[in-house]
C-alpha atoms as a printed R data frame, in Angstrom:
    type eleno elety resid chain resno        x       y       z
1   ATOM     1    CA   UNK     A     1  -91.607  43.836 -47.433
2   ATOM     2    CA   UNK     A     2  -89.973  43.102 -50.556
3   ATOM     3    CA   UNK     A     3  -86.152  41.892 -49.747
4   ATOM     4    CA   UNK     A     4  -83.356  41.123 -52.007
5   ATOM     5    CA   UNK     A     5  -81.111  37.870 -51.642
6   ATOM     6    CA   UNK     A     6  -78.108  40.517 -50.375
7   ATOM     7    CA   UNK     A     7  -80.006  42.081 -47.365
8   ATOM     8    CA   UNK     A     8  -81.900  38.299 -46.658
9   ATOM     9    CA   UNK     A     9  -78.227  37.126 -46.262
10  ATOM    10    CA   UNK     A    10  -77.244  40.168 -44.108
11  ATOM    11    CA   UNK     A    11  -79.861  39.831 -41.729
12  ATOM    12    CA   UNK     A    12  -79.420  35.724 -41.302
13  ATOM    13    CA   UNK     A    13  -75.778  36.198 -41.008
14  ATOM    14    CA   UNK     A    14  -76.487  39.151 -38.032
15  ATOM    15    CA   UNK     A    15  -79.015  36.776 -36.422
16  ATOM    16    CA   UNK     A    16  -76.732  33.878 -35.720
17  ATOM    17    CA   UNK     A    17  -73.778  36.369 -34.643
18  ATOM    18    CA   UNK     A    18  -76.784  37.801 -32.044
19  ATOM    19    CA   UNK     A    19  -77.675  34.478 -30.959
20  ATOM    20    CA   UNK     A    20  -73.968  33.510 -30.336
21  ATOM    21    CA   UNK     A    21  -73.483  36.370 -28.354
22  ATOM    22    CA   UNK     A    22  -76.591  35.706 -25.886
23  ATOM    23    CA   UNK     A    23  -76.493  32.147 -25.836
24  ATOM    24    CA   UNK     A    24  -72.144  32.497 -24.740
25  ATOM    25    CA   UNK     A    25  -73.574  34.966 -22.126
26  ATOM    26    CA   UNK     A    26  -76.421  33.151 -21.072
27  ATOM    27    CA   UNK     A    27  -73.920  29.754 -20.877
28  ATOM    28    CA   UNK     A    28  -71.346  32.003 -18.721
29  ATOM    29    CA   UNK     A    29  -73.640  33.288 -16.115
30  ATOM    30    CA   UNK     A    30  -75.031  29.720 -15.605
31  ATOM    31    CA   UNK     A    31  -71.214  28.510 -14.661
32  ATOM    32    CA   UNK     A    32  -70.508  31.377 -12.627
33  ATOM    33    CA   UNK     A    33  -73.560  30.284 -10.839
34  ATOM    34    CA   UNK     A    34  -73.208  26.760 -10.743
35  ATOM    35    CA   UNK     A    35  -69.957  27.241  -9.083
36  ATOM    36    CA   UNK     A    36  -71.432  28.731  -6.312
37  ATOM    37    CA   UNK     A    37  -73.904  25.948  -5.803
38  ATOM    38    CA   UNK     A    38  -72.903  24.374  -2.114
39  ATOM    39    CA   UNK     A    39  -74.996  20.229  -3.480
40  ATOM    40    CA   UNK     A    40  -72.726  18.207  -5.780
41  ATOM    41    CA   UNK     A    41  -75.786  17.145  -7.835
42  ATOM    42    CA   UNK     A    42  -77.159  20.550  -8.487
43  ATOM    43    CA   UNK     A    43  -73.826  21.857  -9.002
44  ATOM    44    CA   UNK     A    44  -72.855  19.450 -11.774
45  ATOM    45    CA   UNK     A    45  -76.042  19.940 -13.532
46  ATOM    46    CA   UNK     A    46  -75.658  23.402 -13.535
47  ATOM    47    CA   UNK     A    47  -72.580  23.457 -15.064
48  ATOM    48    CA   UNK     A    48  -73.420  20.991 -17.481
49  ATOM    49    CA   UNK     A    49  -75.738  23.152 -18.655
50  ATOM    50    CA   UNK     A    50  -73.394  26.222 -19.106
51  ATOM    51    CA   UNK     A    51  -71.118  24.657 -21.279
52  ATOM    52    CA   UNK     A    52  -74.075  23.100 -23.345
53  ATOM    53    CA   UNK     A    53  -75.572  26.720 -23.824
54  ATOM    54    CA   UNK     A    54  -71.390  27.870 -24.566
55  ATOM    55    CA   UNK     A    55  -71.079  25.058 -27.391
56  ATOM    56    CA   UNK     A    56  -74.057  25.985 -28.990
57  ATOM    57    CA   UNK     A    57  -72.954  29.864 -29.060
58  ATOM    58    CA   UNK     A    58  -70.015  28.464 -31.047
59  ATOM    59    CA   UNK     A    59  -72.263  26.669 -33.516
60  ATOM    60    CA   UNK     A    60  -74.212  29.591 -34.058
61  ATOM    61    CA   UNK     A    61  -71.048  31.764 -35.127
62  ATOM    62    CA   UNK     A    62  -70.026  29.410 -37.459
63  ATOM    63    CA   UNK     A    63  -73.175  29.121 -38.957
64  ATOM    64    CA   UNK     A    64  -72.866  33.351 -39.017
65  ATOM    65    CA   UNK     A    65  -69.818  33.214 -40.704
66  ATOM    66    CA   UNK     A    66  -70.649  30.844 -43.220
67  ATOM    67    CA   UNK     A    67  -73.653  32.058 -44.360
68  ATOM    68    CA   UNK     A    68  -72.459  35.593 -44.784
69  ATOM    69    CA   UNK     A    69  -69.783  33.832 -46.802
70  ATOM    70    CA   UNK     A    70  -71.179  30.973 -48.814
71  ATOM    71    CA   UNK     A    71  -74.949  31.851 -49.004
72  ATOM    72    CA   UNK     A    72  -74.881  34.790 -51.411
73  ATOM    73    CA   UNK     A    73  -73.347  32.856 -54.309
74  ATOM    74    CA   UNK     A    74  -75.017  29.781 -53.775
75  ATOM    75    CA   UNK     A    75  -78.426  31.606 -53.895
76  ATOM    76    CA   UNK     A    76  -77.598  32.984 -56.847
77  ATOM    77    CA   UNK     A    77  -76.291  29.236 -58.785
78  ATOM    78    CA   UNK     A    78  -80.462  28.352 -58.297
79  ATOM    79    CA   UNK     A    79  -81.530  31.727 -58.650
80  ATOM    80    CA   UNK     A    80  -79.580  34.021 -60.884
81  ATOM    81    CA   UNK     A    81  -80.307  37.007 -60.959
82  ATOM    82    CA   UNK     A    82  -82.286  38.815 -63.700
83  ATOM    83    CA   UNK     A    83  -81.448  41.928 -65.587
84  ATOM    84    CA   UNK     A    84  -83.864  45.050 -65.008
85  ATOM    85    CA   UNK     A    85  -85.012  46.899 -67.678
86  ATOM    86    CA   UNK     A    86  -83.969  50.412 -66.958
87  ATOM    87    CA   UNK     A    87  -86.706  53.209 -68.916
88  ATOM    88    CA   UNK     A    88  -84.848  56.290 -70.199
89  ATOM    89    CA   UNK     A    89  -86.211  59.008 -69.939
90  ATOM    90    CA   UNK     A    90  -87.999  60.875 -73.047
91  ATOM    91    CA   UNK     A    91  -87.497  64.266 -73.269
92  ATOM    92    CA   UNK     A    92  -90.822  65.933 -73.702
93  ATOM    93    CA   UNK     A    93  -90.708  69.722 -75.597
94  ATOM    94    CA   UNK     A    94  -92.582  72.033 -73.626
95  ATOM    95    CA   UNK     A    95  -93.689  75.808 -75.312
96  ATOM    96    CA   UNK     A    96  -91.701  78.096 -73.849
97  ATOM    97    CA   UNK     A    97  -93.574  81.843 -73.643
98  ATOM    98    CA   UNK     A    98  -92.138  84.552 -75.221
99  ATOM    99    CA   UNK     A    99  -92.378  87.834 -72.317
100 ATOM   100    CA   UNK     A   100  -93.252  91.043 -74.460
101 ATOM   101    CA   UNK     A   101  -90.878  93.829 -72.840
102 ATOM   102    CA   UNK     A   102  -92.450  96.295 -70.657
103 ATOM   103    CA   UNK     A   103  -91.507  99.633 -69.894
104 ATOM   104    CA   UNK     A   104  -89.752  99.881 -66.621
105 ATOM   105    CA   UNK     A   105  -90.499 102.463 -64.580
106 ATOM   106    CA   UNK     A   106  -87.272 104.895 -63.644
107 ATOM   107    CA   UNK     A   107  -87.550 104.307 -59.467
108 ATOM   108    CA   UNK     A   108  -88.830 107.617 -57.345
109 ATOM   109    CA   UNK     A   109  -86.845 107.962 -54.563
110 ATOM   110    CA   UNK     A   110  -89.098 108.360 -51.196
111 ATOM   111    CA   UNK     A   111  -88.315 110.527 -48.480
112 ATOM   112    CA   UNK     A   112  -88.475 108.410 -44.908
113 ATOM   113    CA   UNK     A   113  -88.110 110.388 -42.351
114 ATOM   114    CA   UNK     A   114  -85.315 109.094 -39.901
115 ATOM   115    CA   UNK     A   115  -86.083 111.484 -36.902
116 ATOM   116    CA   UNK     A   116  -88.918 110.560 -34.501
117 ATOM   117    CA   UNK     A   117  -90.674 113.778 -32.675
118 ATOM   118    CA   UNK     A   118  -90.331 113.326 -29.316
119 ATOM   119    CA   UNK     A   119  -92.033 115.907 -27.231
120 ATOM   120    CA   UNK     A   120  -90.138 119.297 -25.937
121 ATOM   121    CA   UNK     A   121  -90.314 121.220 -23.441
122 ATOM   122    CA   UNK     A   122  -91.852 124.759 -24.036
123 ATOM   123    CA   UNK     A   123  -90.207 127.666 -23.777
124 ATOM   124    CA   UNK     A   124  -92.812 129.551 -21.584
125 ATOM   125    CA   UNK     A   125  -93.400 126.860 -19.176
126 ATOM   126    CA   UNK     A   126  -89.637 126.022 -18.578
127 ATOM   127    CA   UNK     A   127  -89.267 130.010 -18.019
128 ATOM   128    CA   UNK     A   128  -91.939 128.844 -15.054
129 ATOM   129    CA   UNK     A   129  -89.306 126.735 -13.313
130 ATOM   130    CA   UNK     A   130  -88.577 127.080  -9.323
131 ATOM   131    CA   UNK     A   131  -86.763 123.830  -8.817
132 ATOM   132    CA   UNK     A   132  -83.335 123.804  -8.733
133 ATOM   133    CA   UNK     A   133  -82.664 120.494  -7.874
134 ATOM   134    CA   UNK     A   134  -81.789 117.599 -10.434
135 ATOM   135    CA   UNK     A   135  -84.308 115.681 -11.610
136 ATOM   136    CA   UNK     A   136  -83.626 111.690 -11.488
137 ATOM   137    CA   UNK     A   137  -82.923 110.860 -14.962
138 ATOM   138    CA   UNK     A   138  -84.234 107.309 -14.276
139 ATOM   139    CA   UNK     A   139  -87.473 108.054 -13.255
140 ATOM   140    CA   UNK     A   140  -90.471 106.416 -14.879
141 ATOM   141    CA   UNK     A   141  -93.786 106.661 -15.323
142 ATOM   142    CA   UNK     A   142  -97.177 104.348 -15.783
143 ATOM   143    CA   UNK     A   143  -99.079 104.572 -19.073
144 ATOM   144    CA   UNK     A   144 -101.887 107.594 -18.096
145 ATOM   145    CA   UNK     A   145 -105.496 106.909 -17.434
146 ATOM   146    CA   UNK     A   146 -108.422 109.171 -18.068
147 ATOM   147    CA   UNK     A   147 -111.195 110.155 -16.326
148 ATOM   148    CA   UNK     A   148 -113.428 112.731 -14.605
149 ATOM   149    CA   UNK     A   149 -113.321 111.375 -10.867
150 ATOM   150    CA   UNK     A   150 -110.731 110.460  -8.365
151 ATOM   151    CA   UNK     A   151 -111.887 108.478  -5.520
152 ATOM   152    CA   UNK     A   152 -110.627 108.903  -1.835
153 ATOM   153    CA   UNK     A   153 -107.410 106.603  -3.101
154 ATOM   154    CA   UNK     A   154 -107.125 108.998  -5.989
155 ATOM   155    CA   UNK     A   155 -107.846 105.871  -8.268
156 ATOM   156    CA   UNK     A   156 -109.969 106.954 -11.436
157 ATOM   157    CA   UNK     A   157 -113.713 106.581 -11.534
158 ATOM   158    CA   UNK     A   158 -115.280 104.925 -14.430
159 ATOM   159    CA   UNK     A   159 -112.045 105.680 -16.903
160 ATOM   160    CA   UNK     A   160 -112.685 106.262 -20.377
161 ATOM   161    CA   UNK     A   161 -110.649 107.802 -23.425
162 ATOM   162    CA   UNK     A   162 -113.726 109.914 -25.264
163 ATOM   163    CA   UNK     A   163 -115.693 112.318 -23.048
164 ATOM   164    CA   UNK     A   164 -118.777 113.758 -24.156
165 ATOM   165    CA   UNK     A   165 -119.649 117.559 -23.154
166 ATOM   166    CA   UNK     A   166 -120.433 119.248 -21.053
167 ATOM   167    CA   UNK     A   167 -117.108 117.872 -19.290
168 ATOM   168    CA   UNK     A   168 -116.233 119.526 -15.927
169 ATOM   169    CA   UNK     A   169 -112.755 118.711 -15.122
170 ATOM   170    CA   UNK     A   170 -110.484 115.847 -16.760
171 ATOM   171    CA   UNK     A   171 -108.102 113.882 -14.700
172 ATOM   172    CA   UNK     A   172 -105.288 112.308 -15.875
173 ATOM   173    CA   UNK     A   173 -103.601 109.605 -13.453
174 ATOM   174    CA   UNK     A   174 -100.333 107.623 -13.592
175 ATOM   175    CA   UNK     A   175  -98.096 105.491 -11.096
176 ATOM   176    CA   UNK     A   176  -94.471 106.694 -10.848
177 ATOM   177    CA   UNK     A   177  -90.960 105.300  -9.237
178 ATOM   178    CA   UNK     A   178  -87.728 106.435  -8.443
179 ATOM   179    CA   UNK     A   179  -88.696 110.535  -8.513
180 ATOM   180    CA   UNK     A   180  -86.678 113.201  -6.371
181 ATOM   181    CA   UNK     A   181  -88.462 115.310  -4.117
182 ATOM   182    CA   UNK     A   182  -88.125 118.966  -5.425
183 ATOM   183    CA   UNK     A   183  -87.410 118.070  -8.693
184 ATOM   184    CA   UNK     A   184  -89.063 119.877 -11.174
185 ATOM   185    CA   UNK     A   185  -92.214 118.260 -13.042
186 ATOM   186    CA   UNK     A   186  -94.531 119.575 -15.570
187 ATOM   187    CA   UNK     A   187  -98.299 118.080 -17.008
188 ATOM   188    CA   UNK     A   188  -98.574 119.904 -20.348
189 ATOM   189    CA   UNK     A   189 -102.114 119.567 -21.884
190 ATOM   190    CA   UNK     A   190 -102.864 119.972 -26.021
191 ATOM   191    CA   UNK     A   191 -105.586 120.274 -27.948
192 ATOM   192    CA   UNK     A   192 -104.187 119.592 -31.616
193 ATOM   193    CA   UNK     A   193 -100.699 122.398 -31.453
194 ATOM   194    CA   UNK     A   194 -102.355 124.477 -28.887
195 ATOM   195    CA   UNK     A   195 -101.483 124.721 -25.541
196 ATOM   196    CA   UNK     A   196 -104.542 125.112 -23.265
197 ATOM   197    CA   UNK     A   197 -103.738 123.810 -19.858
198 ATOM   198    CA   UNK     A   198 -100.082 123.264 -17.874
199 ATOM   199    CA   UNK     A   199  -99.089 122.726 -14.434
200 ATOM   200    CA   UNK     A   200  -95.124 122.876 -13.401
201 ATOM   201    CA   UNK     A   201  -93.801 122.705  -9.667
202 ATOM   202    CA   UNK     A   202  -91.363 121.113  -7.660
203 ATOM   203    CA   UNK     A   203  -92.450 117.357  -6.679
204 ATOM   204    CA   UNK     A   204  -93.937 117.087  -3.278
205 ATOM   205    CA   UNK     A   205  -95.043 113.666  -3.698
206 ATOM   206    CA   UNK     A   206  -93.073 110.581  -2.682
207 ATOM   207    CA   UNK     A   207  -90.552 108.774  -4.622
208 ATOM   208    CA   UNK     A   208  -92.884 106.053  -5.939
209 ATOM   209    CA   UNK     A   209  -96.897 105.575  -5.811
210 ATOM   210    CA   UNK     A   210 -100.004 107.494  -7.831
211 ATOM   211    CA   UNK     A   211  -99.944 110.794  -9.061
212 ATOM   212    CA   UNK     A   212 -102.477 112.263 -11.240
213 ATOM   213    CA   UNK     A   213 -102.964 116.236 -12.957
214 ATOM   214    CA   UNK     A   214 -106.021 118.016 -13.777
215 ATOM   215    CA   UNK     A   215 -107.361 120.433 -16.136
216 ATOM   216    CA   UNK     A   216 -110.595 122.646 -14.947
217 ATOM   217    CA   UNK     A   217 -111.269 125.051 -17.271
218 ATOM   218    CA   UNK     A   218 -108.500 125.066 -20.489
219 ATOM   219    CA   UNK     A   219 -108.422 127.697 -22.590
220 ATOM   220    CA   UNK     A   220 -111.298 128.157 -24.856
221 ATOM   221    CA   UNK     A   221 -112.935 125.210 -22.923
222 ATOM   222    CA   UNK     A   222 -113.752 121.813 -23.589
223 ATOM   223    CA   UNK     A   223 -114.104 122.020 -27.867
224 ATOM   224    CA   UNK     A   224 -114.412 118.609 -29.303
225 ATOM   225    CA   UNK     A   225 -111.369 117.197 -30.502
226 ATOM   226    CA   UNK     A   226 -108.064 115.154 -29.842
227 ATOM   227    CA   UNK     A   227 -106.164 116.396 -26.815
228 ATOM   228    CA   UNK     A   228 -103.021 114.974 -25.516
229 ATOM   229    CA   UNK     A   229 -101.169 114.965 -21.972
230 ATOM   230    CA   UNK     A   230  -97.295 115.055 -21.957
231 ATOM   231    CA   UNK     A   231  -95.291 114.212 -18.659
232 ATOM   232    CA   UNK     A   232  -92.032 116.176 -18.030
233 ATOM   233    CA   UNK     A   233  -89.261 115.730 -15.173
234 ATOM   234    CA   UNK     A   234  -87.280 118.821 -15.763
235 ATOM   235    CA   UNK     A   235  -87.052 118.938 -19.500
236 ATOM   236    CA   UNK     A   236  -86.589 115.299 -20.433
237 ATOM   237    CA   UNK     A   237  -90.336 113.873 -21.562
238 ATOM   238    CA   UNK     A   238  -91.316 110.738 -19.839
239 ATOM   239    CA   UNK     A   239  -95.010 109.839 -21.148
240 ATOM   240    CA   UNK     A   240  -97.804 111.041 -23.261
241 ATOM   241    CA   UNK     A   241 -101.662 109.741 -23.517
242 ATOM   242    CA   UNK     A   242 -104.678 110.984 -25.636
243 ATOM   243    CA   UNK     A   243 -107.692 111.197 -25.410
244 ATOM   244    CA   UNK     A   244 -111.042 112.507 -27.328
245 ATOM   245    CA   UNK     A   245 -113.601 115.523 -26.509
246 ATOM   246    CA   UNK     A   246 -117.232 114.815 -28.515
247 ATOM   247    CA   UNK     A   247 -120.386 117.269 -28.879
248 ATOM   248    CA   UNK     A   248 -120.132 121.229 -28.682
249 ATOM   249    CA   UNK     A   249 -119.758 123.117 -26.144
250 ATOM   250    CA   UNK     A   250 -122.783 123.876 -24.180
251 ATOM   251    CA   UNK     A   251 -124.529 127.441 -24.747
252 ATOM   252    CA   UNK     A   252 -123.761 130.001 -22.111
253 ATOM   253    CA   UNK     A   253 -126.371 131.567 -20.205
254 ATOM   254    CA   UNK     A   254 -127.110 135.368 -20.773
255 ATOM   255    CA   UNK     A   255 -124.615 137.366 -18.286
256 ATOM   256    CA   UNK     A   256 -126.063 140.602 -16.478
257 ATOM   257    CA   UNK     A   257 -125.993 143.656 -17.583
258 ATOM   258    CA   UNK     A   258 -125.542 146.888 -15.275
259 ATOM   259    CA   UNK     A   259 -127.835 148.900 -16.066
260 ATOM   260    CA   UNK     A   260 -127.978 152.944 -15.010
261 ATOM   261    CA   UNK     A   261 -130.490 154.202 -12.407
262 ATOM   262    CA   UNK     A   262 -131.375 157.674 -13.579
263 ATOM   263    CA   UNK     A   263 -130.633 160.495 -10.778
264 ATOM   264    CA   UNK     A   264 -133.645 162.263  -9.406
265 ATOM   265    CA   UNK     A   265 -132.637 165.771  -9.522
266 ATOM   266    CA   UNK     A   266 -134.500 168.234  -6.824
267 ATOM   267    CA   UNK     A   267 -136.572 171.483  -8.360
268 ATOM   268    CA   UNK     A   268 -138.253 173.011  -6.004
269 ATOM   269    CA   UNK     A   269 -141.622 174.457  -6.800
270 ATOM   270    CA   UNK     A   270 -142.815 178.081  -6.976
271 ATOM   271    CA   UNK     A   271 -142.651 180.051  -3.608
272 ATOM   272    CA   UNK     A   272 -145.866 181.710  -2.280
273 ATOM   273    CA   UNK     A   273 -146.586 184.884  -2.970
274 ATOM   274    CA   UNK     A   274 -147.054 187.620   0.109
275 ATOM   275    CA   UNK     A   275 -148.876 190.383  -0.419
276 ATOM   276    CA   UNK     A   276 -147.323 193.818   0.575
277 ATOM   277    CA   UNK     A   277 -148.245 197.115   1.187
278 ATOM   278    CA   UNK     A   278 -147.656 199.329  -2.131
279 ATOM   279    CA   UNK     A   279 -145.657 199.197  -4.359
280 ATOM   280    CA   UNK     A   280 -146.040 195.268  -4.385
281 ATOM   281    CA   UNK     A   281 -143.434 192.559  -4.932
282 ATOM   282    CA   UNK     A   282 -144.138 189.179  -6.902
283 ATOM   283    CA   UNK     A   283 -140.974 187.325  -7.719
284 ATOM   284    CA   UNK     A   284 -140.109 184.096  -7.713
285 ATOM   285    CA   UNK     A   285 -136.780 181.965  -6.243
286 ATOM   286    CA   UNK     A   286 -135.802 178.944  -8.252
287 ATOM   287    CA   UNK     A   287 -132.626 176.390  -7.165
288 ATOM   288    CA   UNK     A   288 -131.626 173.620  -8.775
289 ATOM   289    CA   UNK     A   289 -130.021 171.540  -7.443
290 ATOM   290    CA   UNK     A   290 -128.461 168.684  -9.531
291 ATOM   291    CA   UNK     A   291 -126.763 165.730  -8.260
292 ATOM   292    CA   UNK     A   292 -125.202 162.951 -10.512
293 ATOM   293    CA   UNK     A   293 -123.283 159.657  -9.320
294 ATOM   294    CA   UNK     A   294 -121.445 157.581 -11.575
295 ATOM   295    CA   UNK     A   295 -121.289 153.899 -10.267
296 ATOM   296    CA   UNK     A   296 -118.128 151.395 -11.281
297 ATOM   297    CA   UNK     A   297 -119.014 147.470 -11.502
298 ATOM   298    CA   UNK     A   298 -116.306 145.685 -11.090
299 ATOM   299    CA   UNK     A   299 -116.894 141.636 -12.294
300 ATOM   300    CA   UNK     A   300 -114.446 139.501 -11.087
301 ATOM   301    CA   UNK     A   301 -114.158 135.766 -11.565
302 ATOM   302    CA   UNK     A   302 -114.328 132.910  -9.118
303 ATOM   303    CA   UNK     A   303 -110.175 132.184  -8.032
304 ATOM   304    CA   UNK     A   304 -109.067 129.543  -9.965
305 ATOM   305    CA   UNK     A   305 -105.935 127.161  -9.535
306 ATOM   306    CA   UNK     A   306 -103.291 129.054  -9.219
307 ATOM   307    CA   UNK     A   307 -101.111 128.082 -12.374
308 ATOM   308    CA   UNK     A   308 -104.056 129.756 -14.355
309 ATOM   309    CA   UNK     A   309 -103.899 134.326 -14.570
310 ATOM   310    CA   UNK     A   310 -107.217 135.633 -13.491
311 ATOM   311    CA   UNK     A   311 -108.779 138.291 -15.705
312 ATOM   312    CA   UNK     A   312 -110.726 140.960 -14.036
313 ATOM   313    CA   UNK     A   313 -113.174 142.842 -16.264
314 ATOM   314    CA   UNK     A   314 -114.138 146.653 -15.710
315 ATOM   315    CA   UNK     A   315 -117.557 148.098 -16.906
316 ATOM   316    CA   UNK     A   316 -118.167 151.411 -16.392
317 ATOM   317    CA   UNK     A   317 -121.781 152.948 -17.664
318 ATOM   318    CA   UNK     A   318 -121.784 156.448 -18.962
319 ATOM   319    CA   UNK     A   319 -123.383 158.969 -17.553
């Protein structure tokens, strides 16, 4: 530690003043304590040594003082102090570069769009509405989970977010809170823009718990793709999830087809021939009689849910 005469000064001067100060304490307690002392002896020699430890506090202060005043200069009498040689600086020329000018491009302005979609409502499912009592506005709704089972707690089975085909039904499940009973709620299923499955109703669950919806048989069926699940309460949209359809839809298997069962029609043979006395008689009687039915198959498919129309299809063979 390299120290100059200054600070070595300094710090003798603030070591006597620090000794002072502990040895008047020190010295001050012992009296107080001596005083208290009940044996003559012990008592004097006690105090005796308070005062000693109070005269030497005073010797040490004025050895404080006179050091901070008087040491400095003599110090420097037997060691004066030497000039340092201070280096200036040399200023060293450095190159500058020389920037060739580029052509600055005149700034495109971009477009960001300021408007974020949210989901709507559709106009032919809210024409679908039977509620009519006010939704809570502060109802929520759980992120929604995927899968193709509910067990008997309506909790998903294995859930997954890519399905491969053939898929039979797709369920999608969610925790909810603070809903109204009767209000009006909607599950809204897309494939891309399309529409191809919706439920609406009034809410006949409770006001908090698991919910789920589920889509049988969408329209078109199950064609690979992105499809995407939006949650309504009334009109306002409360949560969306995706998820992904792989491989192609499996082939259908051949449907019947009615085929005609040709009418017998009745011809009755030749009648016998009686003989007769002259002149003779040979004729012969034919009736035909013909009878033709003409059968209507009606196909009609297996009732589905009933938020879905059921088409009925009419074949009728010809004769």
């Amino acid at each position: 530690m390299n120290l100059d005469i200054k600070t070595g000064v300094v710090v003798a001067s603030f070591t006597f003043l620090f000794l002072s100060f502990f040895s008047f304490w020190t010295g001050w307690r012992t009296i107080q304590a001596g005083r208290r002392l009940t044996y003559f002896q012990k008592r004097r020699q006690r105090l005796s040594q308070g005062w000693r430890l109070v005269f030497f506090s005073l010797i040490f202060f004025a050895m404080g003082v006179i050091i901070n005043r008087f040491a400095e200069p003599v110090a420097y009498r037997y060691f004066p102090p030497t000039p340092t040689v201070t280096l200036t600086p040399t200023v060293t020329l450095t190159p500058t570069i020389t920037l060739t000018p580029t052509i600055t491009l005149t700034p495109t302005i971009t477009n960001t769009p300021s408007i974020t979609n949210t989901p709507a409502m559709p106009s032919v499912v809210a024409t679908q509405f039977l509620s009519t009592i006010t939704p809570n506005p502060s109802a929520v709704f759980s992120p929604l989970v995927f899968a193709t089972k509910l067990d008997k707690s309506f909790q998903p089975v294995d859930p997954a977010d890519i399905f491969k085909n053939p898929v039979p039904q797709i369920y999608a499940i969610f925790s909810y809170d603070q809903m109204t009973v009767g209000s009006q709620w909607s599950a809204l299923w897309y494939r891309g823009s399309e529409l191809v499955c919706f439920e609406t109703l009034p809410w006949n669950g409770g006001t908090g718990g698991f919910g789920y919806s589920e889509c049988m048989d969408p329209v078109g069926g199950w064609l690979p793709g992105e499809y995407e699940v939006q949650i309504f309460v009334g009109t306002e949209w409360k949560r969306s999830g995706r998820f992904t359809v792989e491989g192609e839809l499996p082939t259908p298997q051949p449907s019947r087809t009615p085929t005609r069962t040709p009418v017998p029609t009745a011809t009755p043979g030749p009648s016998p021939t009686r003989p007769s006395p002259t002149p003779s008689f040979t004729g012969t009687a034919t009736n035909t009689p013909t009878v033709t039915r003409t059968p209507t198959i009606t196909n009609t498919r297996r009732p589905t849910d009933t938020r879905w129309p059921t088409a009925t299809a009419t074949s009728t063979p010809r004769p």
